JSON list of C-alpha atoms in Angstrom, two decimals:
[
{"chain": "A", "resi": 88, "resn": "UNK", "atom": "CA", "xyz": [9.72, -19.25, -13.06]},
{"chain": "A", "resi": 89, "resn": "UNK", "atom": "CA", "xyz": [12.09, -19.25, -10.04]},
{"chain": "A", "resi": 90, "resn": "UNK", "atom": "CA", "xyz": [11.16, -18.93, -6.36]},
{"chain": "A", "resi": 91, "resn": "UNK", "atom": "CA", "xyz": [12.90, -15.53, -6.39]},
{"chain": "A", "resi": 92, "resn": "UNK", "atom": "CA", "xyz": [10.62, -14.36, -9.22]},
{"chain": "A", "resi": 93, "resn": "UNK", "atom": "CA", "xyz": [7.51, -15.59, -7.42]},
{"chain": "A", "resi": 94, "resn": "UNK", "atom": "CA", "xyz": [8.56, -13.80, -4.23]},
{"chain": "A", "resi": 95, "resn": "UNK", "atom": "CA", "xyz": [9.12, -10.61, -6.21]},
{"chain": "A", "resi": 96, "resn": "UNK", "atom": "CA", "xyz": [5.62, -10.79, -7.72]},
{"chain": "A", "resi": 97, "resn": "UNK", "atom": "CA", "xyz": [4.09, -11.44, -4.30]},
{"chain": "A", "resi": 98, "resn": "UNK", "atom": "CA", "xyz": [5.98, -8.46, -2.84]},
{"chain": "A", "resi": 99, "resn": "UNK", "atom": "CA", "xyz": [4.77, -6.16, -5.64]},
{"chain": "A", "resi": 100, "resn": "UNK", "atom": "CA", "xyz": [1.14, -7.27, -5.12]},
{"chain": "A", "resi": 101, "resn": "UNK", "atom": "CA", "xyz": [1.47, -6.70, -1.36]},
{"chain": "A", "resi": 102, "resn": "UNK", "atom": "CA", "xyz": [2.91, -3.20, -1.79]},
{"chain": "A", "resi": 103, "resn": "UNK", "atom": "CA", "xyz": [0.21, -2.29, -4.30]},
{"chain": "A", "resi": 104, "resn": "UNK", "atom": "CA", "xyz": [-2.45, -3.38, -1.81]},
{"chain": "A", "resi": 105, "resn": "UNK", "atom": "CA", "xyz": [-0.90, -1.27, 0.96]},
{"chain": "A", "resi": 106, "resn": "UNK", "atom": "CA", "xyz": [-0.71, 1.74, -1.38]},
{"chain": "A", "resi": 107, "resn": "UNK", "atom": "CA", "xyz": [-4.33, 1.23, -2.42]},
{"chain": "A", "resi": 108, "resn": "UNK", "atom": "CA", "xyz": [-5.46, 1.73, 1.18]},
{"chain": "A", "resi": 109, "resn": "UNK", "atom": "CA", "xyz": [-3.55, 4.98, 1.74]},
{"chain": "A", "resi": 110, "resn": "UNK", "atom": "CA", "xyz": [-4.18, 6.92, -1.49]},
{"chain": "A", "resi": 111, "resn": "UNK", "atom": "CA", "xyz": [-6.66, 9.80, -1.25]},
{"chain": "A", "resi": 112, "resn": "UNK", "atom": "CA", "xyz": [-10.12, 8.71, -2.35]},
{"chain": "A", "resi": 113, "resn": "UNK", "atom": "CA", "xyz": [-11.66, 9.83, -5.59]},
{"chain": "A", "resi": 114, "resn": "UNK", "atom": "CA", "xyz": [-14.10, 8.28, -8.02]},
{"chain": "A", "resi": 115, "resn": "UNK", "atom": "CA", "xyz": [-12.57, 6.46, -10.97]},
{"chain": "A", "resi": 116, "resn": "UNK", "atom": "CA", "xyz": [-13.82, 4.84, -14.15]},
{"chain": "A", "resi": 117, "resn": "UNK", "atom": "CA", "xyz": [-10.91, 2.36, -14.19]},
{"chain": "A", "resi": 118, "resn": "UNK", "atom": "CA", "xyz": [-10.02, -0.02, -11.36]},
{"chain": "A", "resi": 119, "resn": "UNK", "atom": "CA", "xyz": [-7.80, -3.03, -10.83]},
{"chain": "A", "resi": 120, "resn": "UNK", "atom": "CA", "xyz": [-8.48, -6.73, -10.24]},
{"chain": "A", "resi": 121, "resn": "UNK", "atom": "CA", "xyz": [-5.70, -8.91, -8.82]},
{"chain": "A", "resi": 122, "resn": "UNK", "atom": "CA", "xyz": [-6.28, -12.68, -8.80]},
{"chain": "A", "resi": 123, "resn": "UNK", "atom": "CA", "xyz": [-4.09, -15.48, -7.39]},
{"chain": "A", "resi": 124, "resn": "UNK", "atom": "CA", "xyz": [-5.24, -19.07, -8.00]},
{"chain": "A", "resi": 125, "resn": "UNK", "atom": "CA", "xyz": [-3.85, -22.45, -6.92]},
{"chain": "A", "resi": 126, "resn": "UNK", "atom": "CA", "xyz": [-5.29, -25.40, -8.88]},
{"chain": "A", "resi": 127, "resn": "UNK", "atom": "CA", "xyz": [-5.07, -29.18, -8.47]},
{"chain": "A", "resi": 128, "resn": "UNK", "atom": "CA", "xyz": [-6.31, -30.34, -11.89]},
{"chain": "A", "resi": 129, "resn": "UNK", "atom": "CA", "xyz": [-7.63, -33.76, -12.73]},
{"chain": "A", "resi": 130, "resn": "UNK", "atom": "CA", "xyz": [-5.84, -36.00, -15.20]},
{"chain": "A", "resi": 131, "resn": "UNK", "atom": "CA", "xyz": [-6.20, -39.40, -16.85]},
{"chain": "A", "resi": 132, "resn": "UNK", "atom": "CA", "xyz": [-5.35, -41.18, -13.57]},
{"chain": "A", "resi": 133, "resn": "UNK", "atom": "CA", "xyz": [-7.04, -38.87, -11.04]},
{"chain": "A", "resi": 134, "resn": "UNK", "atom": "CA", "xyz": [-10.67, -37.79, -11.27]},
{"chain": "A", "resi": 135, "resn": "UNK", "atom": "CA", "xyz": [-10.76, -35.59, -8.17]},
{"chain": "A", "resi": 136, "resn": "UNK", "atom": "CA", "xyz": [-9.21, -32.14, -8.02]},
{"chain": "A", "resi": 137, "resn": "UNK", "atom": "CA", "xyz": [-9.81, -28.70, -6.58]},
{"chain": "A", "resi": 138, "resn": "UNK", "atom": "CA", "xyz": [-8.70, -25.11, -6.30]},
{"chain": "A", "resi": 139, "resn": "UNK", "atom": "CA", "xyz": [-8.46, -22.10, -4.03]},
{"chain": "A", "resi": 140, "resn": "UNK", "atom": "CA", "xyz": [-8.41, -18.44, -5.07]},
{"chain": "A", "resi": 141, "resn": "UNK", "atom": "CA", "xyz": [-7.80, -15.02, -3.53]},
{"chain": "A", "resi": 142, "resn": "UNK", "atom": "CA", "xyz": [-8.85, -11.81, -5.25]},
{"chain": "A", "resi": 143, "resn": "UNK", "atom": "CA", "xyz": [-8.62, -8.10, -4.49]},
{"chain": "A", "resi": 144, "resn": "UNK", "atom": "CA", "xyz": [-10.17, -5.13, -6.30]},
{"chain": "A", "resi": 145, "resn": "UNK", "atom": "CA", "xyz": [-9.47, -1.41, -6.19]},
{"chain": "A", "resi": 146, "resn": "UNK", "atom": "CA", "xyz": [-11.60, 1.55, -7.21]},
{"chain": "A", "resi": 147, "resn": "UNK", "atom": "CA", "xyz": [-8.70, 3.28, -8.97]},
{"chain": "A", "resi": 148, "resn": "UNK", "atom": "CA", "xyz": [-5.71, 1.90, -10.86]},
{"chain": "A", "resi": 149, "resn": "UNK", "atom": "CA", "xyz": [-3.65, 0.11, -8.17]},
{"chain": "A", "resi": 150, "resn": "UNK", "atom": "CA", "xyz": [-5.17, 2.33, -5.49]},
{"chain": "A", "resi": 151, "resn": "UNK", "atom": "CA", "xyz": [-8.25, 2.71, -3.26]},
{"chain": "A", "resi": 152, "resn": "UNK", "atom": "CA", "xyz": [-8.77, -0.84, -2.04]},
{"chain": "A", "resi": 153, "resn": "UNK", "atom": "CA", "xyz": [-12.47, -1.73, -1.83]},
{"chain": "A", "resi": 154, "resn": "UNK", "atom": "CA", "xyz": [-13.04, -5.49, -2.17]},
{"chain": "A", "resi": 155, "resn": "UNK", "atom": "CA", "xyz": [-11.63, -8.95, -1.56]},
{"chain": "A", "resi": 156, "resn": "UNK", "atom": "CA", "xyz": [-12.86, -12.51, -1.94]},
{"chain": "A", "resi": 157, "resn": "UNK", "atom": "CA", "xyz": [-11.61, -15.93, -0.84]},
{"chain": "A", "resi": 158, "resn": "UNK", "atom": "CA", "xyz": [-13.04, -19.08, -2.34]},
{"chain": "A", "resi": 159, "resn": "UNK", "atom": "CA", "xyz": [-12.36, -22.78, -2.89]},
{"chain": "A", "resi": 160, "resn": "UNK", "atom": "CA", "xyz": [-13.90, -25.77, -4.60]},
{"chain": "A", "resi": 161, "resn": "UNK", "atom": "CA", "xyz": [-13.73, -29.52, -5.18]},
{"chain": "A", "resi": 162, "resn": "UNK", "atom": "CA", "xyz": [-13.88, -30.81, -8.76]},
{"chain": "A", "resi": 163, "resn": "UNK", "atom": "CA", "xyz": [-14.54, -34.17, -10.42]},
{"chain": "A", "resi": 164, "resn": "UNK", "atom": "CA", "xyz": [-13.60, -35.00, -14.02]},
{"chain": "A", "resi": 165, "resn": "UNK", "atom": "CA", "xyz": [-16.55, -36.77, -15.61]},
{"chain": "A", "resi": 166, "resn": "UNK", "atom": "CA", "xyz": [-14.30, -37.29, -18.63]},
{"chain": "A", "resi": 167, "resn": "UNK", "atom": "CA", "xyz": [-11.46, -35.31, -20.26]},
{"chain": "A", "resi": 168, "resn": "UNK", "atom": "CA", "xyz": [-13.88, -32.63, -21.54]},
{"chain": "A", "resi": 169, "resn": "UNK", "atom": "CA", "xyz": [-16.47, -32.39, -18.73]},
{"chain": "A", "resi": 170, "resn": "UNK", "atom": "CA", "xyz": [-15.78, -31.34, -15.14]},
{"chain": "A", "resi": 171, "resn": "UNK", "atom": "CA", "xyz": [-18.24, -30.89, -12.26]},
{"chain": "A", "resi": 172, "resn": "UNK", "atom": "CA", "xyz": [-17.40, -28.62, -9.32]},
{"chain": "A", "resi": 173, "resn": "UNK", "atom": "CA", "xyz": [-18.82, -27.65, -5.91]},
{"chain": "A", "resi": 174, "resn": "UNK", "atom": "CA", "xyz": [-17.57, -24.33, -4.57]},
{"chain": "A", "resi": 175, "resn": "UNK", "atom": "CA", "xyz": [-17.93, -21.88, -1.72]},
{"chain": "A", "resi": 176, "resn": "UNK", "atom": "CA", "xyz": [-16.61, -18.40, -1.05]},
{"chain": "A", "resi": 177, "resn": "UNK", "atom": "CA", "xyz": [-16.66, -15.29, 1.13]},
{"chain": "A", "resi": 178, "resn": "UNK", "atom": "CA", "xyz": [-16.97, -11.87, -0.55]},
{"chain": "A", "resi": 179, "resn": "UNK", "atom": "CA", "xyz": [-16.43, -8.56, 1.26]},
{"chain": "A", "resi": 180, "resn": "UNK", "atom": "CA", "xyz": [-16.91, -4.99, -0.02]},
{"chain": "A", "resi": 181, "resn": "UNK", "atom": "CA", "xyz": [-15.71, -1.77, 1.67]},
{"chain": "A", "resi": 182, "resn": "UNK", "atom": "CA", "xyz": [-16.29, 1.93, 1.19]},
{"chain": "A", "resi": 183, "resn": "UNK", "atom": "CA", "xyz": [-12.96, 2.89, -0.42]},
{"chain": "A", "resi": 184, "resn": "UNK", "atom": "CA", "xyz": [-13.28, 6.39, 1.06]},
{"chain": "A", "resi": 185, "resn": "UNK", "atom": "CA", "xyz": [-13.37, 5.04, 4.63]},
{"chain": "A", "resi": 186, "resn": "UNK", "atom": "CA", "xyz": [-12.00, 1.51, 5.05]},
{"chain": "A", "resi": 187, "resn": "UNK", "atom": "CA", "xyz": [-12.08, 1.94, 8.81]},
{"chain": "A", "resi": 188, "resn": "UNK", "atom": "CA", "xyz": [-15.89, 1.80, 8.88]},
{"chain": "A", "resi": 189, "resn": "UNK", "atom": "CA", "xyz": [-15.70, -1.88, 8.06]},
{"chain": "A", "resi": 190, "resn": "UNK", "atom": "CA", "xyz": [-17.50, -3.85, 5.34]},
{"chain": "A", "resi": 191, "resn": "UNK", "atom": "CA", "xyz": [-20.54, -2.38, 3.61]},
{"chain": "A", "resi": 192, "resn": "UNK", "atom": "CA", "xyz": [-21.48, -5.74, 2.05]},
{"chain": "A", "resi": 193, "resn": "UNK", "atom": "CA", "xyz": [-20.61, -9.29, 3.07]},
{"chain": "A", "resi": 194, "resn": "UNK", "atom": "CA", "xyz": [-21.64, -12.36, 1.10]},
{"chain": "A", "resi": 195, "resn": "UNK", "atom": "CA", "xyz": [-21.39, -16.10, 1.62]},
{"chain": "A", "resi": 196, "resn": "UNK", "atom": "CA", "xyz": [-21.86, -18.14, -1.52]},
{"chain": "A", "resi": 197, "resn": "UNK", "atom": "CA", "xyz": [-22.21, -21.78, -2.56]},
{"chain": "A", "resi": 198, "resn": "UNK", "atom": "CA", "xyz": [-22.41, -22.96, -6.16]},
{"chain": "A", "resi": 199, "resn": "UNK", "atom": "CA", "xyz": [-22.58, -25.96, -8.46]},
{"chain": "A", "resi": 200, "resn": "UNK", "atom": "CA", "xyz": [-21.12, -25.87, -11.96]},
{"chain": "A", "resi": 201, "resn": "UNK", "atom": "CA", "xyz": [-20.39, -27.91, -15.06]},
{"chain": "A", "resi": 202, "resn": "UNK", "atom": "CA", "xyz": [-17.55, -27.01, -17.41]},
{"chain": "A", "resi": 203, "resn": "UNK", "atom": "CA", "xyz": [-17.32, -28.32, -20.97]},
{"chain": "A", "resi": 204, "resn": "UNK", "atom": "CA", "xyz": [-14.16, -27.95, -23.08]},
{"chain": "A", "resi": 205, "resn": "UNK", "atom": "CA", "xyz": [-13.76, -28.14, -26.85]},
{"chain": "A", "resi": 206, "resn": "UNK", "atom": "CA", "xyz": [-10.28, -28.37, -28.38]},
{"chain": "A", "resi": 207, "resn": "UNK", "atom": "CA", "xyz": [-10.43, -27.32, -32.04]},
{"chain": "A", "resi": 208, "resn": "UNK", "atom": "CA", "xyz": [-6.76, -27.39, -33.04]},
{"chain": "A", "resi": 209, "resn": "UNK", "atom": "CA", "xyz": [-5.48, -23.96, -31.97]},
{"chain": "A", "resi": 210, "resn": "UNK", "atom": "CA", "xyz": [-8.85, -22.68, -30.73]},
{"chain": "A", "resi": 211, "resn": "UNK", "atom": "CA", "xyz": [-9.82, -23.86, -27.24]},
{"chain": "A", "resi": 212, "resn": "UNK", "atom": "CA", "xyz": [-13.41, -23.25, -26.07]},
{"chain": "A", "resi": 213, "resn": "UNK", "atom": "CA", "xyz": [-14.65, -23.45, -22.49]},
{"chain": "A", "resi": 214, "resn": "UNK", "atom": "CA", "xyz": [-18.39, -23.40, -21.67]},
{"chain": "A", "resi": 215, "resn": "UNK", "atom": "CA", "xyz": [-19.14, -22.86, -17.98]},
{"chain": "A", "resi": 216, "resn": "UNK", "atom": "CA", "xyz": [-22.61, -23.24, -16.43]},
{"chain": "A", "resi": 217, "resn": "UNK", "atom": "CA", "xyz": [-23.04, -22.21, -12.78]},
{"chain": "A", "resi": 218, "resn": "UNK", "atom": "CA", "xyz": [-25.95, -22.09, -10.28]},
{"chain": "A", "resi": 219, "resn": "UNK", "atom": "CA", "xyz": [-25.32, -20.00, -7.14]},
{"chain": "A", "resi": 220, "resn": "UNK", "atom": "CA", "xyz": [-26.91, -19.80, -3.70]},
{"chain": "A", "resi": 221, "resn": "UNK", "atom": "CA", "xyz": [-26.03, -16.43, -2.11]},
{"chain": "A", "resi": 222, "resn": "UNK", "atom": "CA", "xyz": [-26.49, -14.82, 1.32]},
{"chain": "A", "resi": 223, "resn": "UNK", "atom": "CA", "xyz": [-25.87, -11.07, 0.83]},
{"chain": "A", "resi": 224, "resn": "UNK", "atom": "CA", "xyz": [-25.94, -9.19, 4.16]},
{"chain": "A", "resi": 225, "resn": "UNK", "atom": "CA", "xyz": [-28.14, -12.01, 5.40]},
{"chain": "A", "resi": 226, "resn": "UNK", "atom": "CA", "xyz": [-30.63, -11.92, 2.49]},
{"chain": "A", "resi": 227, "resn": "UNK", "atom": "CA", "xyz": [-30.90, -15.07, 0.36]},
{"chain": "A", "resi": 228, "resn": "UNK", "atom": "CA", "xyz": [-30.64, -14.83, -3.44]},
{"chain": "A", "resi": 229, "resn": "UNK", "atom": "CA", "xyz": [-30.26, -17.19, -6.41]},
{"chain": "A", "resi": 230, "resn": "UNK", "atom": "CA", "xyz": [-28.19, -16.56, -9.51]},
{"chain": "A", "resi": 231, "resn": "UNK", "atom": "CA", "xyz": [-27.45, -18.34, -12.79]},
{"chain": "A", "resi": 232, "resn": "UNK", "atom": "CA", "xyz": [-24.32, -17.77, -14.87]},
{"chain": "A", "resi": 233, "resn": "UNK", "atom": "CA", "xyz": [-23.03, -18.82, -18.29]},
{"chain": "A", "resi": 234, "resn": "UNK", "atom": "CA", "xyz": [-19.53, -18.03, -19.55]},
{"chain": "A", "resi": 235, "resn": "UNK", "atom": "CA", "xyz": [-17.92, -18.67, -22.94]},
{"chain": "A", "resi": 236, "resn": "UNK", "atom": "CA", "xyz": [-14.12, -18.46, -22.79]},
{"chain": "A", "resi": 237, "resn": "UNK", "atom": "CA", "xyz": [-11.95, -18.66, -25.91]},
{"chain": "A", "resi": 238, "resn": "UNK", "atom": "CA", "xyz": [-8.20, -19.40, -25.75]},
{"chain": "A", "resi": 239, "resn": "UNK", "atom": "CA", "xyz": [-5.79, -19.19, -28.68]},
{"chain": "A", "resi": 240, "resn": "UNK", "atom": "CA", "xyz": [-2.10, -20.17, -28.25]},
{"chain": "A", "resi": 241, "resn": "UNK", "atom": "CA", "xyz": [0.20, -17.96, -30.33]},
{"chain": "A", "resi": 242, "resn": "UNK", "atom": "CA", "xyz": [3.48, -19.89, -30.66]},
{"chain": "A", "resi": 243, "resn": "UNK", "atom": "CA", "xyz": [2.20, -23.45, -30.28]},
{"chain": "A", "resi": 244, "resn": "UNK", "atom": "CA", "xyz": [-0.86, -25.54, -31.05]},
{"chain": "A", "resi": 245, "resn": "UNK", "atom": "CA", "xyz": [-1.31, -26.26, -27.32]},
{"chain": "A", "resi": 246, "resn": "UNK", "atom": "CA", "xyz": [-1.17, -24.12, -24.20]},
{"chain": "A", "resi": 247, "resn": "UNK", "atom": "CA", "xyz": [1.83, -25.68, -22.47]},
{"chain": "A", "resi": 248, "resn": "UNK", "atom": "CA", "xyz": [5.25, -24.65, -21.14]},
{"chain": "A", "resi": 249, "resn": "UNK", "atom": "CA", "xyz": [6.73, -21.53, -22.83]},
{"chain": "A", "resi": 250, "resn": "UNK", "atom": "CA", "xyz": [3.49, -20.67, -24.63]},
{"chain": "A", "resi": 251, "resn": "UNK", "atom": "CA", "xyz": [2.02, -17.23, -25.26]},
{"chain": "A", "resi": 252, "resn": "UNK", "atom": "CA", "xyz": [-1.77, -17.18, -25.59]},
{"chain": "A", "resi": 253, "resn": "UNK", "atom": "CA", "xyz": [-4.81, -14.91, -25.88]},
{"chain": "A", "resi": 254, "resn": "UNK", "atom": "CA", "xyz": [-7.90, -15.32, -23.69]},
{"chain": "A", "resi": 255, "resn": "UNK", "atom": "CA", "xyz": [-11.29, -13.70, -24.42]},
{"chain": "A", "resi": 256, "resn": "UNK", "atom": "CA", "xyz": [-14.55, -14.34, -22.55]},
{"chain": "A", "resi": 257, "resn": "UNK", "atom": "CA", "xyz": [-18.08, -13.09, -22.06]},
{"chain": "A", "resi": 258, "resn": "UNK", "atom": "CA", "xyz": [-20.25, -14.03, -19.09]},
{"chain": "A", "resi": 259, "resn": "UNK", "atom": "CA", "xyz": [-23.96, -13.41, -18.49]},
{"chain": "A", "resi": 260, "resn": "UNK", "atom": "CA", "xyz": [-25.48, -13.26, -14.97]},
{"chain": "A", "resi": 261, "resn": "UNK", "atom": "CA", "xyz": [-29.21, -13.97, -14.51]},
{"chain": "A", "resi": 262, "resn": "UNK", "atom": "CA", "xyz": [-31.49, -14.29, -11.50]},
{"chain": "A", "resi": 263, "resn": "UNK", "atom": "CA", "xyz": [-35.04, -15.51, -10.88]},
{"chain": "A", "resi": 264, "resn": "UNK", "atom": "CA", "xyz": [-36.43, -12.08, -9.99]},
{"chain": "A", "resi": 265, "resn": "UNK", "atom": "CA", "xyz": [-37.29, -9.12, -12.24]},
{"chain": "A", "resi": 266, "resn": "UNK", "atom": "CA", "xyz": [-35.16, -7.68, -13.74]},
{"chain": "A", "resi": 267, "resn": "UNK", "atom": "CA", "xyz": [-33.76, -11.10, -14.65]},
{"chain": "A", "resi": 268, "resn": "UNK", "atom": "CA", "xyz": [-30.64, -9.76, -16.36]},
{"chain": "A", "resi": 269, "resn": "UNK", "atom": "CA", "xyz": [-28.25, -8.75, -13.56]},
{"chain": "A", "resi": 270, "resn": "UNK", "atom": "CA", "xyz": [-24.75, -8.40, -14.99]},
{"chain": "A", "resi": 271, "resn": "UNK", "atom": "CA", "xyz": [-22.45, -8.92, -17.96]},
{"chain": "A", "resi": 272, "resn": "UNK", "atom": "CA", "xyz": [-18.68, -9.32, -17.97]},
{"chain": "A", "resi": 273, "resn": "UNK", "atom": "CA", "xyz": [-16.41, -9.20, -20.99]},
{"chain": "A", "resi": 274, "resn": "UNK", "atom": "CA", "xyz": [-12.64, -9.61, -20.89]},
{"chain": "A", "resi": 275, "resn": "UNK", "atom": "CA", "xyz": [-9.55, -9.87, -23.09]},
{"chain": "A", "resi": 276, "resn": "UNK", "atom": "CA", "xyz": [-6.08, -10.82, -21.86]},
{"chain": "A", "resi": 277, "resn": "UNK", "atom": "CA", "xyz": [-2.64, -11.94, -22.97]},
{"chain": "A", "resi": 278, "resn": "UNK", "atom": "CA", "xyz": [-0.98, -14.74, -21.02]},
{"chain": "A", "resi": 279, "resn": "UNK", "atom": "CA", "xyz": [2.23, -16.72, -20.77]},
{"chain": "A", "resi": 280, "resn": "UNK", "atom": "CA", "xyz": [2.69, -20.24, -19.38]},
{"chain": "A", "resi": 281, "resn": "UNK", "atom": "CA", "xyz": [6.23, -20.46, -17.99]},
{"chain": "A", "resi": 282, "resn": "UNK", "atom": "CA", "xyz": [6.34, -24.20, -17.24]},
{"chain": "A", "resi": 283, "resn": "UNK", "atom": "CA", "xyz": [3.92, -26.94, -16.17]},
{"chain": "A", "resi": 284, "resn": "UNK", "atom": "CA", "xyz": [2.83, -24.97, -13.10]},
{"chain": "A", "resi": 285, "resn": "UNK", "atom": "CA", "xyz": [3.16, -21.18, -13.45]},
{"chain": "A", "resi": 286, "resn": "UNK", "atom": "CA", "xyz": [0.89, -19.02, -15.63]},
{"chain": "A", "resi": 287, "resn": "UNK", "atom": "CA", "xyz": [0.59, -15.23, -15.75]},
{"chain": "A", "resi": 288, "resn": "UNK", "atom": "CA", "xyz": [-2.14, -13.20, -17.51]},
{"chain": "A", "resi": 289, "resn": "UNK", "atom": "CA", "xyz": [-2.65, -9.47, -17.91]},
{"chain": "A", "resi": 290, "resn": "UNK", "atom": "CA", "xyz": [-5.58, -7.76, -19.59]},
{"chain": "A", "resi": 291, "resn": "UNK", "atom": "CA", "xyz": [-8.82, -5.84, -19.36]},
{"chain": "A", "resi": 292, "resn": "UNK", "atom": "CA", "xyz": [-12.23, -6.69, -17.92]},
{"chain": "A", "resi": 293, "resn": "UNK", "atom": "CA", "xyz": [-15.46, -4.69, -18.14]},
{"chain": "A", "resi": 294, "resn": "UNK", "atom": "CA", "xyz": [-18.31, -5.28, -15.69]},
{"chain": "A", "resi": 295, "resn": "UNK", "atom": "CA", "xyz": [-21.76, -3.93, -16.52]},
{"chain": "A", "resi": 296, "resn": "UNK", "atom": "CA", "xyz": [-24.36, -4.07, -13.71]},
{"chain": "A", "resi": 297, "resn": "UNK", "atom": "CA", "xyz": [-28.05, -3.58, -14.35]},
{"chain": "A", "resi": 298, "resn": "UNK", "atom": "CA", "xyz": [-30.91, -2.92, -11.93]},
{"chain": "A", "resi": 299, "resn": "UNK", "atom": "CA", "xyz": [-34.29, -1.22, -12.14]},
{"chain": "A", "resi": 300, "resn": "UNK", "atom": "CA", "xyz": [-32.95, 1.73, -10.13]},
{"chain": "A", "resi": 301, "resn": "UNK", "atom": "CA", "xyz": [-29.51, 2.25, -11.69]},
{"chain": "A", "resi": 302, "resn": "UNK", "atom": "CA", "xyz": [-26.93, 0.96, -14.12]},
{"chain": "A", "resi": 303, "resn": "UNK", "atom": "CA", "xyz": [-23.15, 0.91, -13.67]},
{"chain": "A", "resi": 304, "resn": "UNK", "atom": "CA", "xyz": [-20.33, 0.21, -16.08]},
{"chain": "A", "resi": 305, "resn": "UNK", "atom": "CA", "xyz": [-16.65, -0.03, -15.15]},
{"chain": "A", "resi": 306, "resn": "UNK", "atom": "CA", "xyz": [-13.40, -1.05, -16.84]},
{"chain": "A", "resi": 307, "resn": "UNK", "atom": "CA", "xyz": [-10.62, -2.74, -14.89]},
{"chain": "A", "resi": 308, "resn": "UNK", "atom": "CA", "xyz": [-7.02, -3.77, -15.41]},
{"chain": "A", "resi": 309, "resn": "UNK", "atom": "CA", "xyz": [-6.81, -7.50, -14.66]},
{"chain": "A", "resi": 310, "resn": "UNK", "atom": "CA", "xyz": [-3.71, -9.38, -13.41]},
{"chain": "A", "resi": 311, "resn": "UNK", "atom": "CA", "xyz": [-3.89, -13.15, -12.83]},
{"chain": "A", "resi": 312, "resn": "UNK", "atom": "CA", "xyz": [-1.20, -15.42, -11.35]},
{"chain": "A", "resi": 313, "resn": "UNK", "atom": "CA", "xyz": [-1.97, -19.16, -11.44]},
{"chain": "A", "resi": 314, "resn": "UNK", "atom": "CA", "xyz": [-0.10, -22.12, -9.96]},
{"chain": "A", "resi": 315, "resn": "UNK", "atom": "CA", "xyz": [-0.98, -25.71, -10.92]},
{"chain": "A", "resi": 316, "resn": "UNK", "atom": "CA", "xyz": [-0.05, -28.45, -8.46]},
{"chain": "A", "resi": 317, "resn": "UNK", "atom": "CA", "xyz": [1.62, -31.32, -10.31]},
{"chain": "A", "resi": 318, "resn": "UNK", "atom": "CA", "xyz": [0.95, -34.88, -9.13]},
{"chain": "A", "resi": 319, "resn": "UNK", "atom": "CA", "xyz": [3.77, -37.42, -9.27]},
{"chain": "A", "resi": 320, "resn": "UNK", "atom": "CA", "xyz": [3.59, -39.80, -12.23]},
{"chain": "A", "resi": 321, "resn": "UNK", "atom": "CA", "xyz": [0.43, -38.10, -13.50]},
{"chain": "A", "resi": 322, "resn": "UNK", "atom": "CA", "xyz": [-0.52, -38.52, -17.15]},
{"chain": "A", "resi": 323, "resn": "UNK", "atom": "CA", "xyz": [-0.46, -34.93, -18.42]},
{"chain": "A", "resi": 324, "resn": "UNK", "atom": "CA", "xyz": [-3.26, -33.51, -20.54]},
{"chain": "A", "resi": 325, "resn": "UNK", "atom": "CA", "xyz": [-3.93, -30.07, -21.92]},
{"chain": "A", "resi": 326, "resn": "UNK", "atom": "CA", "xyz": [-5.75, -27.68, -19.56]},
{"chain": "A", "resi": 327, "resn": "UNK", "atom": "CA", "xyz": [-6.94, -24.20, -20.40]},
{"chain": "A", "resi": 328, "resn": "UNK", "atom": "CA", "xyz": [-5.74, -21.51, -17.92]},
{"chain": "A", "resi": 329, "resn": "UNK", "atom": "CA", "xyz": [-9.26, -20.49, -16.90]},
{"chain": "A", "resi": 330, "resn": "UNK", "atom": "CA", "xyz": [-10.10, -18.10, -14.06]},
{"chain": "A", "resi": 331, "resn": "UNK", "atom": "CA", "xyz": [-12.37, -19.44, -11.32]},
{"chain": "A", "resi": 332, "resn": "UNK", "atom": "CA", "xyz": [-14.11, -16.13, -10.57]}
]
């Protein structure tokens, strides 16, 4: 992918965000998630890594901006299949009918997670276990998450340069207060890895929220742009193009 192509994608995402703020508000059953991630992965010579991610969400398809998050983390490769990570993020939600009122919900979050990968020829499995400490509008909460992500390359046995792939995941969100089941996410996407660094995915994600008072269920179009930082003279290994959300 050329610098010109990257600039074009960035311009499109910027224009879509501007449009999402100005479109007349109305309720919608389908929204949009846009995710941009920069990753410094570990390898056989370097145990430490990290990432940063920016995400926006809209109530309607590419319109009615209502949410953004910024987060980052530091990772350590225990071995080639196990990675530990410490992360933090800021999450802000707006009333899409009146952005000018300011945020309706603000959250600061810290978390600890372990990721385990299994490479079974073409099928790549990622198990992610996460414990979160959350301050939502000043109130402290705990949360526990497990995600199973399955990747299948289509024109190669590995996900590497010039590879098409499918990604499917399901994630369960639990907390230590009744009702313990808080949320479920399920997603399916098609992706393409252009070279060692650039990866693009497009697909669908459904988020189901549960509470004693009300339930909500929403489908979203999901677009993910990922850039991997390449270290000089690093010994390359296969990495799955996982989202950090």
